[in-house]
PDB file of C-alpha atoms in Angstrom:
ATOM      1  CA  MET X  27      44.543 -23.631 -51.794  1.00 56.00           C
ATOM      2  CA  ILE X  28      44.810 -26.004 -48.829  1.00 56.00           C
ATOM      3  CA  ASN X  29      42.181 -25.790 -46.129  1.00 57.00           C
ATOM      4  CA  PHE X  30      44.161 -26.670 -43.022  1.00 56.00           C
ATOM      5  CA  SER X  31      41.044 -27.185 -40.899  1.00 58.00           C
ATOM      6  CA  ALA X  32      40.243 -30.167 -43.105  1.00 55.00           C
ATOM      7  CA  ALA X  33      43.862 -31.341 -42.938  1.00 52.00           C
ATOM      8  CA  GLY X  34      43.775 -31.527 -39.148  1.00 55.00           C
ATOM      9  CA  SER X  35      47.094 -30.851 -37.479  1.00 67.00           C
ATOM     10  CA  LYS X  36      49.051 -30.305 -40.720  1.00 71.00           C
ATOM     11  CA  SER X  37      48.981 -26.517 -40.345  1.00 73.00           C
ATOM     12  CA  LEU X  38      50.390 -26.839 -36.850  1.00 79.00           C
ATOM     13  CA  GLN X  39      53.047 -29.238 -38.092  1.00 87.00           C
ATOM     14  CA  VAL X  40      54.134 -26.857 -40.879  1.00 87.00           C
ATOM     15  CA  GLY X  41      54.187 -23.914 -38.478  1.00 87.00           C
ATOM     16  CA  MET X  42      56.226 -25.835 -35.922  1.00 92.00           C
ATOM     17  CA  LEU X  43      58.702 -26.977 -38.584  1.00 93.00           C
ATOM     18  CA  ILE X  44      59.164 -23.430 -39.839  1.00 92.00           C
ATOM     19  CA  GLY X  45      59.721 -22.216 -36.266  1.00 93.00           C
ATOM     20  CA  LEU X  46      62.202 -25.010 -35.499  1.00 95.00           C
ATOM     21  CA  THR X  47      63.996 -24.330 -38.770  1.00 95.00           C
ATOM     22  CA  ALA X  48      64.349 -20.627 -37.955  1.00 95.00           C
ATOM     23  CA  ALA X  49      65.676 -21.444 -34.477  1.00 96.00           C
ATOM     24  CA  LEU X  50      68.211 -23.920 -35.889  1.00 96.00           C
ATOM     25  CA  LYS X  51      69.356 -21.383 -38.478  1.00 96.00           C
ATOM     26  CA  ASP X  52      69.934 -18.808 -35.749  1.00 96.00           C
ATOM     27  CA  ARG X  53      71.864 -21.293 -33.580  1.00 97.00           C
ATOM     28  CA  LEU X  54      74.139 -22.128 -36.522  1.00 96.00           C
ATOM     29  CA  LEU X  55      74.634 -18.431 -37.227  1.00 96.00           C
ATOM     30  CA  ASP X  56      75.403 -17.819 -33.541  1.00 97.00           C
ATOM     31  CA  ARG X  57      78.112 -20.465 -33.676  1.00 96.00           C
ATOM     32  CA  HIS X  58      79.666 -19.068 -36.861  1.00 96.00           C
ATOM     33  CA  LEU X  59      79.495 -15.486 -35.549  1.00 96.00           C
ATOM     34  CA  SER X  60      80.867 -16.213 -32.083  1.00 95.00           C
ATOM     35  CA  PRO X  61      84.486 -15.374 -33.085  1.00 94.00           C
ATOM     36  CA  LEU X  62      83.244 -11.846 -33.863  1.00 93.00           C
ATOM     37  CA  GLY X  63      81.424 -11.572 -30.534  1.00 94.00           C
ATOM     38  CA  ILE X  64      77.978 -11.020 -32.026  1.00 96.00           C
ATOM     39  CA  THR X  65      74.792 -13.050 -32.246  1.00 96.00           C
ATOM     40  CA  ALA X  66      72.441 -13.842 -35.111  1.00 96.00           C
ATOM     41  CA  ALA X  67      69.964 -11.305 -33.695  1.00 95.00           C
ATOM     42  CA  GLN X  68      72.663  -8.607 -33.660  1.00 96.00           C
ATOM     43  CA  LEU X  69      73.661  -9.564 -37.202  1.00 95.00           C
ATOM     44  CA  LYS X  70      70.100  -8.932 -38.358  1.00 94.00           C
ATOM     45  CA  VAL X  71      70.118  -5.471 -36.770  1.00 95.00           C
ATOM     46  CA  LEU X  72      73.454  -4.593 -38.403  1.00 95.00           C
ATOM     47  CA  ARG X  73      72.193  -5.855 -41.765  1.00 93.00           C
ATOM     48  CA  VAL X  74      69.074  -3.664 -41.592  1.00 93.00           C
ATOM     49  CA  ILE X  75      71.142  -0.610 -40.619  1.00 94.00           C
ATOM     50  CA  CYS X  76      73.461  -1.305 -43.583  1.00 92.00           C
ATOM     51  CA  ARG X  77      70.408  -1.307 -45.879  1.00 91.00           C
ATOM     52  CA  GLY X  78      69.557   2.219 -44.728  1.00 89.00           C
ATOM     53  CA  ASP X  79      66.829   1.676 -42.133  1.00 88.00           C
ATOM     54  CA  ASP X  80      68.548   3.722 -39.469  1.00 89.00           C
ATOM     55  CA  THR X  81      65.986   4.256 -36.718  1.00 90.00           C
ATOM     56  CA  ALA X  82      64.932   1.997 -33.860  1.00 91.00           C
ATOM     57  CA  VAL X  83      61.329   2.215 -35.072  1.00 90.00           C
ATOM     58  CA  ALA X  84      62.324   0.961 -38.533  1.00 91.00           C
ATOM     59  CA  LEU X  85      64.360  -1.865 -36.995  1.00 93.00           C
ATOM     60  CA  CYS X  86      61.450  -2.923 -34.774  1.00 93.00           C
ATOM     61  CA  ARG X  87      59.124  -2.972 -37.770  1.00 91.00           C
ATOM     62  CA  GLN X  88      61.554  -4.826 -40.051  1.00 90.00           C
ATOM     63  CA  LEU X  89      62.560  -7.433 -37.479  1.00 92.00           C
ATOM     64  CA  SER X  90      59.295  -7.714 -35.512  1.00 91.00           C
ATOM     65  CA  ILE X  91      61.062  -6.945 -32.246  1.00 92.00           C
ATOM     66  CA  HIS X  92      59.460  -5.122 -29.308  1.00 94.00           C
ATOM     67  CA  SER X  93      60.908  -1.631 -28.730  1.00 92.00           C
ATOM     68  CA  ALA X  94      62.233  -2.445 -25.232  1.00 94.00           C
ATOM     69  CA  CYS X  95      64.115  -5.469 -26.608  1.00 95.00           C
ATOM     70  CA  MET X  96      65.454  -3.344 -29.459  1.00 94.00           C
ATOM     71  CA  THR X  97      66.713  -0.708 -27.028  1.00 94.00           C
ATOM     72  CA  ARG X  98      68.685  -3.364 -25.121  1.00 96.00           C
ATOM     73  CA  MET X  99      70.047  -4.776 -28.392  1.00 95.00           C
ATOM     74  CA  LEU X 100      71.162  -1.322 -29.548  1.00 96.00           C
ATOM     75  CA  ASP X 101      72.764  -0.697 -26.131  1.00 96.00           C
ATOM     76  CA  ARG X 102      74.821  -3.891 -26.544  1.00 97.00           C
ATOM     77  CA  LEU X 103      75.867  -3.002 -30.101  1.00 97.00           C
ATOM     78  CA  GLU X 104      76.834   0.485 -28.953  1.00 97.00           C
ATOM     79  CA  ARG X 105      78.899  -0.909 -26.037  1.00 97.00           C
ATOM     80  CA  LYS X 106      80.676  -3.177 -28.523  1.00 97.00           C
ATOM     81  CA  GLY X 107      81.571  -0.102 -30.569  1.00 97.00           C
ATOM     82  CA  LEU X 108      79.635  -1.232 -33.653  1.00 97.00           C
ATOM     83  CA  ILE X 109      77.019   1.536 -33.796  1.00 97.00           C
ATOM     84  CA  ILE X 110      76.483   5.057 -32.557  1.00 96.00           C
ATOM     85  CA  ARG X 111      73.255   6.913 -31.943  1.00 93.00           C
ATOM     86  CA  THR X 112      73.053  10.457 -33.230  1.00 91.00           C
ATOM     87  CA  ARG X 113      70.313  13.078 -33.327  1.00 86.00           C
ATOM     88  CA  ASP X 114      68.800  13.837 -36.706  1.00 78.00           C
ATOM     89  CA  GLY X 115      69.789  17.336 -37.857  1.00 77.00           C
ATOM     90  CA  ALA X 116      66.330  18.065 -39.261  1.00 80.00           C
ATOM     91  CA  ASP X 117      64.318  16.580 -36.377  1.00 77.00           C
ATOM     92  CA  ARG X 118      66.131  16.548 -33.039  1.00 73.00           C
ATOM     93  CA  ARG X 119      63.516  14.150 -31.627  1.00 78.00           C
ATOM     94  CA  GLN X 120      64.635  11.487 -34.095  1.00 83.00           C
ATOM     95  CA  VAL X 121      67.658   9.309 -33.269  1.00 88.00           C
ATOM     96  CA  ARG X 122      69.609   7.865 -36.194  1.00 92.00           C
ATOM     97  CA  LEU X 123      71.755   4.763 -35.987  1.00 95.00           C
ATOM     98  CA  LEU X 124      75.108   4.727 -37.740  1.00 94.00           C
ATOM     99  CA  LEU X 125      77.715   2.026 -38.087  1.00 96.00           C
ATOM    100  CA  THR X 126      81.087   2.929 -36.643  1.00 97.00           C
ATOM    101  CA  ALA X 127      84.272   2.175 -38.577  1.00 96.00           C
ATOM    102  CA  GLN X 128      84.497  -1.041 -36.568  1.00 96.00           C
ATOM    103  CA  GLY X 129      80.842  -1.814 -37.399  1.00 96.00           C
ATOM    104  CA  LYS X 130      81.464  -1.240 -41.113  1.00 94.00           C
ATOM    105  CA  SER X 131      84.543  -3.428 -41.023  1.00 94.00           C
ATOM    106  CA  MET X 132      82.640  -6.202 -39.270  1.00 93.00           C
ATOM    107  CA  SER X 133      79.705  -5.868 -41.648  1.00 92.00           C
ATOM    108  CA  SER X 134      81.994  -6.562 -44.581  1.00 91.00           C
ATOM    109  CA  MET X 135      82.935  -9.929 -42.980  1.00 92.00           C
ATOM    110  CA  LEU X 136      79.374 -11.006 -42.244  1.00 93.00           C
ATOM    111  CA  PRO X 137      78.282 -12.265 -45.686  1.00 93.00           C
ATOM    112  CA  THR X 138      81.108 -14.829 -45.772  1.00 94.00           C
ATOM    113  CA  MET X 139      80.153 -16.099 -42.323  1.00 93.00           C
ATOM    114  CA  GLU X 140      76.466 -16.191 -43.232  1.00 95.00           C
ATOM    115  CA  VAL X 141      77.217 -18.216 -46.360  1.00 95.00           C
ATOM    116  CA  ALA X 142      79.259 -20.709 -44.346  1.00 95.00           C
ATOM    117  CA  ALA X 143      76.439 -21.094 -41.816  1.00 96.00           C
ATOM    118  CA  MET X 144      73.783 -21.470 -44.523  1.00 95.00           C
ATOM    119  CA  ASN X 145      75.894 -24.029 -46.401  1.00 95.00           C
ATOM    120  CA  GLU X 146      76.089 -26.061 -43.201  1.00 95.00           C
ATOM    121  CA  PHE X 147      72.370 -25.530 -42.616  1.00 95.00           C
ATOM    122  CA  ALA X 148      71.422 -26.794 -46.091  1.00 95.00           C
ATOM    123  CA  ALA X 149      73.974 -29.611 -46.249  1.00 94.00           C
ATOM    124  CA  GLY X 150      71.279 -32.304 -46.076  1.00 93.00           C
ATOM    125  CA  VAL X 151      69.347 -31.215 -49.161  1.00 95.00           C
ATOM    126  CA  THR X 152      70.124 -31.172 -52.862  1.00 96.00           C
ATOM    127  CA  SER X 153      70.348 -27.992 -54.923  1.00 95.00           C
ATOM    128  CA  GLU X 154      67.044 -28.856 -56.570  1.00 97.00           C
ATOM    129  CA  GLU X 155      65.348 -29.379 -53.197  1.00 96.00           C
ATOM    130  CA  LEU X 156      66.765 -26.109 -51.944  1.00 95.00           C
ATOM    131  CA  MET X 157      65.485 -24.247 -55.026  1.00 95.00           C
ATOM    132  CA  ARG X 158      62.031 -25.818 -54.554  1.00 96.00           C
ATOM    133  CA  LEU X 159      61.978 -24.845 -50.873  1.00 94.00           C
ATOM    134  CA  GLU X 160      63.003 -21.295 -51.756  1.00 94.00           C
ATOM    135  CA  SER X 161      60.213 -21.126 -54.326  1.00 95.00           C
ATOM    136  CA  LEU X 162      57.602 -22.413 -51.857  1.00 93.00           C
ATOM    137  CA  LEU X 163      58.691 -20.056 -49.084  1.00 91.00           C
ATOM    138  CA  ALA X 164      58.739 -17.089 -51.499  1.00 93.00           C
ATOM    139  CA  LYS X 165      55.214 -18.037 -52.602  1.00 93.00           C
ATOM    140  CA  MET X 166      53.994 -18.150 -48.983  1.00 88.00           C
ATOM    141  CA  ILE X 167      55.620 -14.782 -48.246  1.00 88.00           C
ATOM    142  CA  SER X 168      54.177 -13.223 -51.396  1.00 90.00           C
ATOM    143  CA  ALA X 169      50.682 -14.457 -50.548  1.00 88.00           C
ATOM    144  CA  ASN X 170      50.980 -12.827 -47.129  1.00 84.00           C
ATOM    145  CA  SER X 171      52.910  -9.709 -48.102  1.00 77.00           C
ATOM    146  CA  PRO X 172      50.316  -7.279 -46.645  1.00 71.00           C
ATOM    147  CA  LEU X 173      51.216  -8.653 -43.206  1.00 66.00           C
ATOM    148  CA  ILE X 174      54.911  -7.861 -43.686  1.00 63.00           C
ATOM    149  CA  GLY X 175      56.201  -4.450 -42.547  1.00 52.00           C
TER     150      GLY X 175
END
């Protein structure tokens, strides 16, 4: 295990690179998704709803987004006709999020657009380098899994 205090600013450098990488990925996704009129952040919300996490609380937890920001995001998706909010039949206090027909149709197009964006994103690395990066990131996530949702 690396002790970053002994390595000086290396931990900051790695953290900054990961943050910059995530921001670049989202900008590329935004560009690829712009013909559909959605953003990378909205894509993530739609993806989580498709997986079955259908409450704002679950979305906030999965995506690490503050509830007020999530409410605004859901308002935008609802105005675009991609989701609807409905009361849970068993617990009227609970609001469920459902994809509309338009939302389902759009969701079926998203993987192709994501692949195109990620291919552009990874264009500067070899397949072997990409596999190594994936392995390292998976290892870091696994080591910190208690901190994830």
